[in-house]
PDB file of C-alpha atoms and ligand atoms in Angstrom:
ATOM      1  CA  MET A   1      -6.590  33.729 -62.099  1.00 41.00           C
ATOM      2  CA  ALA A   2      -2.923  33.157 -61.301  1.00 43.00           C
ATOM      3  CA  MET A   3      -3.170  34.958 -57.916  1.00 44.00           C
ATOM      4  CA  GLY A   4      -6.152  32.830 -56.872  1.00 42.00           C
ATOM      5  CA  LEU A   5      -4.295  29.585 -57.509  1.00 40.00           C
ATOM      6  CA  ILE A   6      -1.343  30.629 -55.391  1.00 41.00           C
ATOM      7  CA  LEU A   7      -3.602  31.433 -52.429  1.00 41.00           C
ATOM      8  CA  ILE A   8      -5.369  28.082 -52.565  1.00 41.00           C
ATOM      9  CA  GLY A   9      -2.015  26.376 -52.714  1.00 38.00           C
ATOM     10  CA  ALA A  10      -0.794  28.134 -49.607  1.00 39.00           C
ATOM     11  CA  THR A  11      -3.920  27.310 -47.599  1.00 41.00           C
ATOM     12  CA  SER A  12      -3.956  23.611 -48.383  1.00 43.00           C
ATOM     13  CA  CYS A  13      -0.298  23.387 -47.468  1.00 44.00           C
ATOM     14  CA  LYS A  14      -0.859  24.675 -43.910  1.00 45.00           C
ATOM     15  CA  GLN A  15      -3.757  22.423 -42.964  1.00 48.00           C
ATOM     16  CA  PRO A  16      -1.983  19.035 -42.845  1.00 48.00           C
ATOM     17  CA  LYS A  17       0.644  20.542 -40.516  1.00 48.00           C
ATOM     18  CA  LYS A  18      -1.993  21.525 -37.950  1.00 48.00           C
ATOM     19  CA  GLU A  19      -3.467  18.018 -37.867  1.00 51.00           C
ATOM     20  CA  THR A  20      -0.075  16.472 -37.155  1.00 49.00           C
ATOM     21  CA  GLU A  21       0.528  18.816 -34.209  1.00 52.00           C
ATOM     22  CA  THR A  22      -2.834  17.939 -32.632  1.00 52.00           C
ATOM     23  CA  LYS A  23      -2.189  14.195 -32.899  1.00 55.00           C
ATOM     24  CA  SER A  24       1.183  14.325 -31.177  1.00 56.00           C
ATOM     25  CA  GLU A  25      -0.330  16.293 -28.253  1.00 59.00           C
ATOM     26  CA  GLU A  26      -2.937  13.567 -27.768  1.00 61.00           C
ATOM     27  CA  VAL A  27      -0.223  10.890 -27.601  1.00 60.00           C
ATOM     28  CA  VAL A  28       1.647  12.791 -24.868  1.00 60.00           C
ATOM     29  CA  GLU A  29      -1.542  13.037 -22.751  1.00 61.00           C
ATOM     30  CA  GLU A  30      -2.143   9.272 -22.978  1.00 62.00           C
ATOM     31  CA  VAL A  31       1.392   8.476 -21.756  1.00 60.00           C
ATOM     32  CA  LYS A  32       1.009  10.821 -18.744  1.00 59.00           C
ATOM     33  CA  GLU A  33      -2.208   9.091 -17.667  1.00 58.00           C
ATOM     34  CA  GLU A  34      -0.463   5.698 -17.614  1.00 59.00           C
ATOM     35  CA  ILE A  35       2.334   6.951 -15.337  1.00 59.00           C
ATOM     36  CA  ILE A  36      -0.099   8.422 -12.783  1.00 65.00           C
ATOM     37  CA  GLU A  37      -2.199   5.207 -12.664  1.00 74.00           C
ATOM     38  CA  VAL A  38      -3.177   4.443  -9.041  1.00 84.00           C
ATOM     39  CA  LYS A  39      -3.537   0.933  -7.616  1.00 92.00           C
ATOM     40  CA  SER A  40      -5.880   0.553  -4.669  1.00 95.00           C
ATOM     41  CA  ILE A  41      -6.988  -2.568  -2.767  1.00 97.00           C
ATOM     42  CA  LYS A  42      -9.342  -2.767   0.212  1.00 97.00           C
ATOM     43  CA  PHE A  43      -9.999  -5.499   2.789  1.00 98.00           C
ATOM     44  CA  SER A  44     -12.226  -6.193   5.788  1.00 98.00           C
ATOM     45  CA  MET A  45     -10.478  -7.235   8.999  1.00 98.00           C
ATOM     46  CA  GLU A  46     -11.887 -10.362  10.634  1.00 98.00           C
ATOM     47  CA  PRO A  47     -11.874 -10.887  14.409  1.00 98.00           C
ATOM     48  CA  LYS A  48      -9.443 -13.410  15.889  1.00 98.00           C
ATOM     49  CA  SER A  49      -8.727 -14.892  19.343  1.00 98.00           C
ATOM     50  CA  ASP A  50     -12.407 -14.372  20.376  1.00 98.00           C
ATOM     51  CA  SER A  51     -12.157 -10.589  19.902  1.00 98.00           C
ATOM     52  CA  ASN A  52     -14.767  -8.196  18.511  1.00 97.00           C
ATOM     53  CA  VAL A  53     -12.240  -6.313  16.408  1.00 98.00           C
ATOM     54  CA  GLY A  54     -13.291  -5.373  12.904  1.00 98.00           C
ATOM     55  CA  GLY A  55     -12.730  -2.657  10.361  1.00 98.00           C
ATOM     56  CA  GLU A  56     -11.192  -1.999   6.995  1.00 98.00           C
ATOM     57  CA  VAL A  57      -7.738  -1.527   5.598  1.00 98.00           C
ATOM     58  CA  THR A  58      -6.868   0.091   2.269  1.00 98.00           C
ATOM     59  CA  PHE A  59      -3.566   0.075   0.417  1.00 98.00           C
ATOM     60  CA  THR A  60      -3.022   2.600  -2.368  1.00 98.00           C
ATOM     61  CA  GLU A  61       0.073   2.758  -4.544  1.00 97.00           C
ATOM     62  CA  GLU A  62       0.844   6.096  -6.150  1.00 94.00           C
ATOM     63  CA  ASN A  63       4.104   7.319  -7.670  1.00 91.00           C
ATOM     64  CA  GLY A  64       6.225   4.682  -5.922  1.00 93.00           C
ATOM     65  CA  ASN A  65       4.631   5.076  -2.483  1.00 96.00           C
ATOM     66  CA  VAL A  66       2.190   2.716  -0.796  1.00 98.00           C
ATOM     67  CA  ILE A  67      -0.236   4.429   1.577  1.00 98.00           C
ATOM     68  CA  MET A  68      -1.985   2.255   4.171  1.00 98.00           C
ATOM     69  CA  LYS A  69      -5.123   3.481   5.920  1.00 98.00           C
ATOM     70  CA  ALA A  70      -6.897   1.317   8.486  1.00 98.00           C
ATOM     71  CA  SER A  71     -10.064   2.126  10.397  1.00 98.00           C
ATOM     72  CA  LEU A  72     -10.644  -0.286  13.274  1.00 98.00           C
ATOM     73  CA  THR A  73     -13.432  -0.907  15.777  1.00 98.00           C
ATOM     74  CA  GLY A  74     -14.015  -3.139  18.806  1.00 98.00           C
ATOM     75  CA  LEU A  75     -10.579  -2.659  20.367  1.00 98.00           C
ATOM     76  CA  THR A  76      -9.758  -2.177  24.035  1.00 98.00           C
ATOM     77  CA  GLU A  77      -8.793   1.422  24.823  1.00 98.00           C
ATOM     78  CA  GLY A  78      -5.073   2.131  24.515  1.00 98.00           C
ATOM     79  CA  GLU A  79      -2.087   1.070  22.462  1.00 98.00           C
ATOM     80  CA  HIS A  80      -1.978  -1.886  20.046  1.00 98.00           C
ATOM     81  CA  ALA A  81       0.520  -3.247  17.541  1.00 98.00           C
ATOM     82  CA  ILE A  82      -0.135  -3.697  13.816  1.00 98.00           C
ATOM     83  CA  HIS A  83       2.154  -5.649  11.504  1.00 98.00           C
ATOM     84  CA  ILE A  84       2.349  -7.338   8.147  1.00 98.00           C
ATOM     85  CA  HIS A  85       2.815 -11.079   8.640  1.00 98.00           C
ATOM     86  CA  GLU A  86       4.266 -13.437   6.049  1.00 98.00           C
ATOM     87  CA  LYS A  87       1.246 -15.465   4.798  1.00 98.00           C
ATOM     88  CA  ALA A  88      -2.207 -14.363   3.575  1.00 98.00           C
ATOM     89  CA  ASP A  89      -3.830 -17.169   5.598  1.00 98.00           C
ATOM     90  CA  CYS A  90      -6.271 -16.056   8.311  1.00 98.00           C
ATOM     91  CA  SER A  91      -7.848 -19.532   8.642  1.00 98.00           C
ATOM     92  CA  SER A  92      -6.786 -20.306  12.240  1.00 98.00           C
ATOM     93  CA  ALA A  93      -8.833 -18.982  15.192  1.00 98.00           C
ATOM     94  CA  ASP A  94      -5.735 -17.375  16.737  1.00 98.00           C
ATOM     95  CA  GLY A  95      -4.397 -15.849  13.486  1.00 98.00           C
ATOM     96  CA  LYS A  96      -1.134 -17.787  13.809  1.00 98.00           C
ATOM     97  CA  SER A  97      -1.732 -19.323  10.365  1.00 98.00           C
ATOM     98  CA  THR A  98      -0.299 -16.055   8.989  1.00 98.00           C
ATOM     99  CA  GLY A  99       3.149 -17.022  10.322  1.00 98.00           C
ATOM    100  CA  GLY A 100       5.696 -14.581  11.715  1.00 98.00           C
ATOM    101  CA  HIS A 101       6.449 -11.028  10.654  1.00 98.00           C
ATOM    102  CA  TRP A 102       7.055 -10.493   6.938  1.00 98.00           C
ATOM    103  CA  ASN A 103      10.852 -10.205   6.796  1.00 98.00           C
ATOM    104  CA  PRO A 104      12.095 -10.647   3.218  1.00 98.00           C
ATOM    105  CA  THR A 105      15.388  -8.854   3.934  1.00 98.00           C
ATOM    106  CA  PHE A 106      16.348 -11.020   6.979  1.00 98.00           C
ATOM    107  CA  GLN A 107      16.603  -8.188   9.495  1.00 98.00           C
ATOM    108  CA  PRO A 108      15.928  -8.150  13.263  1.00 98.00           C
ATOM    109  CA  HIS A 109      12.522  -7.102  14.617  1.00 98.00           C
ATOM    110  CA  ALA A 110      12.580  -3.392  15.518  1.00 98.00           C
ATOM    111  CA  LYS A 111      10.864  -0.056  15.174  1.00 98.00           C
ATOM    112  CA  TRP A 112      10.231   0.932  11.533  1.00 98.00           C
ATOM    113  CA  GLY A 113      13.228   2.896  10.260  1.00 97.00           C
ATOM    114  CA  ALA A 114      15.645   1.693  12.990  1.00 98.00           C
ATOM    115  CA  GLU A 115      19.317   2.001  11.989  1.00 96.00           C
ATOM    116  CA  GLY A 116      20.115  -1.614  12.848  1.00 96.00           C
ATOM    117  CA  GLY A 117      17.406  -2.886  10.477  1.00 98.00           C
ATOM    118  CA  TYR A 118      13.739  -3.846  10.839  1.00 98.00           C
ATOM    119  CA  HIS A 119      11.166  -6.129   9.292  1.00 98.00           C
ATOM    120  CA  LYS A 120       9.271  -4.887   6.224  1.00 98.00           C
ATOM    121  CA  GLY A 121       6.155  -5.737   8.263  1.00 98.00           C
ATOM    122  CA  ASP A 122       7.084  -3.679  11.359  1.00 98.00           C
ATOM    123  CA  ILE A 123       4.427  -0.990  10.993  1.00 98.00           C
ATOM    124  CA  GLY A 124       4.306  -0.213  14.738  1.00 98.00           C
ATOM    125  CA  ASN A 125       1.769   0.824  17.383  1.00 98.00           C
ATOM    126  CA  PHE A 126      -1.393   2.909  17.298  1.00 98.00           C
ATOM    127  CA  VAL A 127      -3.859   4.110  19.950  1.00 98.00           C
ATOM    128  CA  ALA A 128      -7.533   3.180  20.234  1.00 98.00           C
ATOM    129  CA  ASP A 129      -9.880   5.701  21.855  1.00 98.00           C
ATOM    130  CA  ALA A 130     -12.290   5.098  24.763  1.00 98.00           C
ATOM    131  CA  GLU A 131     -14.898   3.755  22.308  1.00 98.00           C
ATOM    132  CA  GLY A 132     -12.402   1.209  20.961  1.00 98.00           C
ATOM    133  CA  ASN A 133     -11.997   2.942  17.597  1.00 98.00           C
ATOM    134  CA  ALA A 134      -8.718   3.732  15.882  1.00 98.00           C
ATOM    135  CA  THR A 135      -7.305   4.889  12.584  1.00 98.00           C
ATOM    136  CA  VAL A 136      -3.862   3.987  11.312  1.00 98.00           C
ATOM    137  CA  ASP A 137      -2.063   5.985   8.621  1.00 98.00           C
ATOM    138  CA  PHE A 138       1.208   4.724   7.226  1.00 98.00           C
ATOM    139  CA  ALA A 139       3.119   5.360   4.006  1.00 98.00           C
ATOM    140  CA  THR A 140       6.346   3.982   2.597  1.00 98.00           C
ATOM    141  CA  ASN A 141       8.284   3.582  -0.637  1.00 98.00           C
ATOM    142  CA  GLU A 142       9.612   0.229   0.671  1.00 98.00           C
ATOM    143  CA  TRP A 143       6.429  -1.598  -0.325  1.00 98.00           C
ATOM    144  CA  CYS A 144       4.647  -2.173  -3.630  1.00 98.00           C
ATOM    145  CA  ILE A 145       1.352  -3.740  -4.657  1.00 97.00           C
ATOM    146  CA  GLY A 146       2.014  -6.712  -6.909  1.00 96.00           C
ATOM    147  CA  CYS A 147       5.421  -5.744  -8.335  1.00 95.00           C
ATOM    148  CA  ASP A 148       8.159  -8.264  -9.173  1.00 96.00           C
ATOM    149  CA  ASP A 149      10.421  -7.288  -6.241  1.00 97.00           C
ATOM    150  CA  GLU A 150       9.698  -9.791  -3.447  1.00 96.00           C
ATOM    151  CA  THR A 151      11.452  -7.549  -0.893  1.00 98.00           C
ATOM    152  CA  LYS A 152       8.667  -4.984  -1.549  1.00 98.00           C
ATOM    153  CA  ASN A 153       5.565  -6.872  -2.655  1.00 98.00           C
ATOM    154  CA  ILE A 154       2.872  -6.941   0.061  1.00 98.00           C
ATOM    155  CA  VAL A 155       0.513  -9.148  -1.975  1.00 98.00           C
ATOM    156  CA  GLY A 156       0.285 -12.644  -0.472  1.00 98.00           C
ATOM    157  CA  LYS A 157       0.966 -11.355   3.076  1.00 98.00           C
ATOM    158  CA  ALA A 158      -1.454 -10.517   5.934  1.00 98.00           C
ATOM    159  CA  VAL A 159      -2.308  -7.602   8.200  1.00 98.00           C
ATOM    160  CA  ILE A 160      -2.436  -8.531  11.909  1.00 98.00           C
ATOM    161  CA  VAL A 161      -3.648  -6.346  14.779  1.00 98.00           C
ATOM    162  CA  HIS A 162      -2.487  -7.381  18.264  1.00 98.00           C
ATOM    163  CA  GLN A 163      -4.067  -7.077  21.692  1.00 98.00           C
ATOM    164  CA  GLY A 164      -0.793  -5.810  23.159  1.00 98.00           C
ATOM    165  CA  VAL A 165       1.929  -3.286  22.426  1.00 98.00           C
ATOM    166  CA  ASP A 166       5.020  -3.871  20.285  1.00 98.00           C
ATOM    167  CA  ASP A 167       8.069  -3.195  22.507  1.00 98.00           C
ATOM    168  CA  TYR A 168      10.229  -2.846  19.325  1.00 98.00           C
ATOM    169  CA  THR A 169      12.880  -4.974  21.033  1.00 97.00           C
ATOM    170  CA  SER A 170      11.754  -8.535  21.797  1.00 97.00           C
ATOM    171  CA  GLN A 171      12.602 -11.069  19.077  1.00 97.00           C
ATOM    172  CA  PRO A 172      11.171 -12.122  16.767  1.00 96.00           C
ATOM    173  CA  SER A 173       7.972 -10.093  17.013  1.00 95.00           C
ATOM    174  CA  GLY A 174       7.924  -7.433  19.751  1.00 96.00           C
ATOM    175  CA  ALA A 175       5.951  -9.444  22.362  1.00 97.00           C
ATOM    176  CA  ALA A 176       2.676  -7.860  21.209  1.00 97.00           C
ATOM    177  CA  GLY A 177       0.420 -10.650  22.487  1.00 97.00           C
ATOM    178  CA  ALA A 178      -2.686 -12.236  20.982  1.00 98.00           C
ATOM    179  CA  ARG A 179      -3.671 -11.583  17.369  1.00 98.00           C
ATOM    180  CA  VAL A 180      -7.102  -9.924  17.506  1.00 98.00           C
ATOM    181  CA  ALA A 181      -7.782  -9.142  13.832  1.00 98.00           C
ATOM    182  CA  CYS A 182      -6.560 -10.460  10.498  1.00 98.00           C
ATOM    183  CA  THR A 183      -6.886  -9.988   6.780  1.00 98.00           C
ATOM    184  CA  GLY A 184      -5.035 -11.497   3.862  1.00 98.00           C
ATOM    185  CA  ILE A 185      -3.619  -9.055   1.294  1.00 97.00           C
ATOM    186  CA  ILE A 186      -4.717 -10.593  -1.966  1.00 94.00           C
ATOM    187  CA  GLN A 187      -5.088  -9.131  -5.427  1.00 82.00           C
TER     188      GLN A 187
HETATM  189 CU1   CU B   1       2.242  -9.012  14.431  1.00 91.44          CU
HETATM  190 ZN1   ZN B   2       8.832  -7.535  13.236  1.00 91.44          ZN
END
């Protein structure tokens, strides 16, 4: 009888320990999921300046990087500029309602990454094929989607595609010509 009691005592003592270990593992998994949370927003480009340019642009924020992917149609073959402009207002027929390049850090217009500074909207040029289609892939840790840092937050700005090429030199916007597609970046 005495032996039996000791065994039962030992068993019931171990069980509560196991439950506690399982619970703390579950908590750790929940925290990891929150850190890896991905923000993604997608927009349709609307034609401007009597163009036929359309397509979609997606912004995804993951681990401090924002990845932009655009797929565009209806372009003329060759090189075109794409920028982020300062206002999410595509209401005018020429796209000029979006204002100038988004430049929250008061830098000169230039090629992205230039030593002398560049606009946070200076994405650059891309090439459309003979069918007028193009894809643009861009990624940076200098943007965010909806964070509190206004030198990084792309929400409230616009994506503009130009008919011409950004020369990375002319001020204030690279002499890229007419604005042929527009979308506001809204959340
Ligand atoms: Cu532009
Ligand atoms: Zn610029």
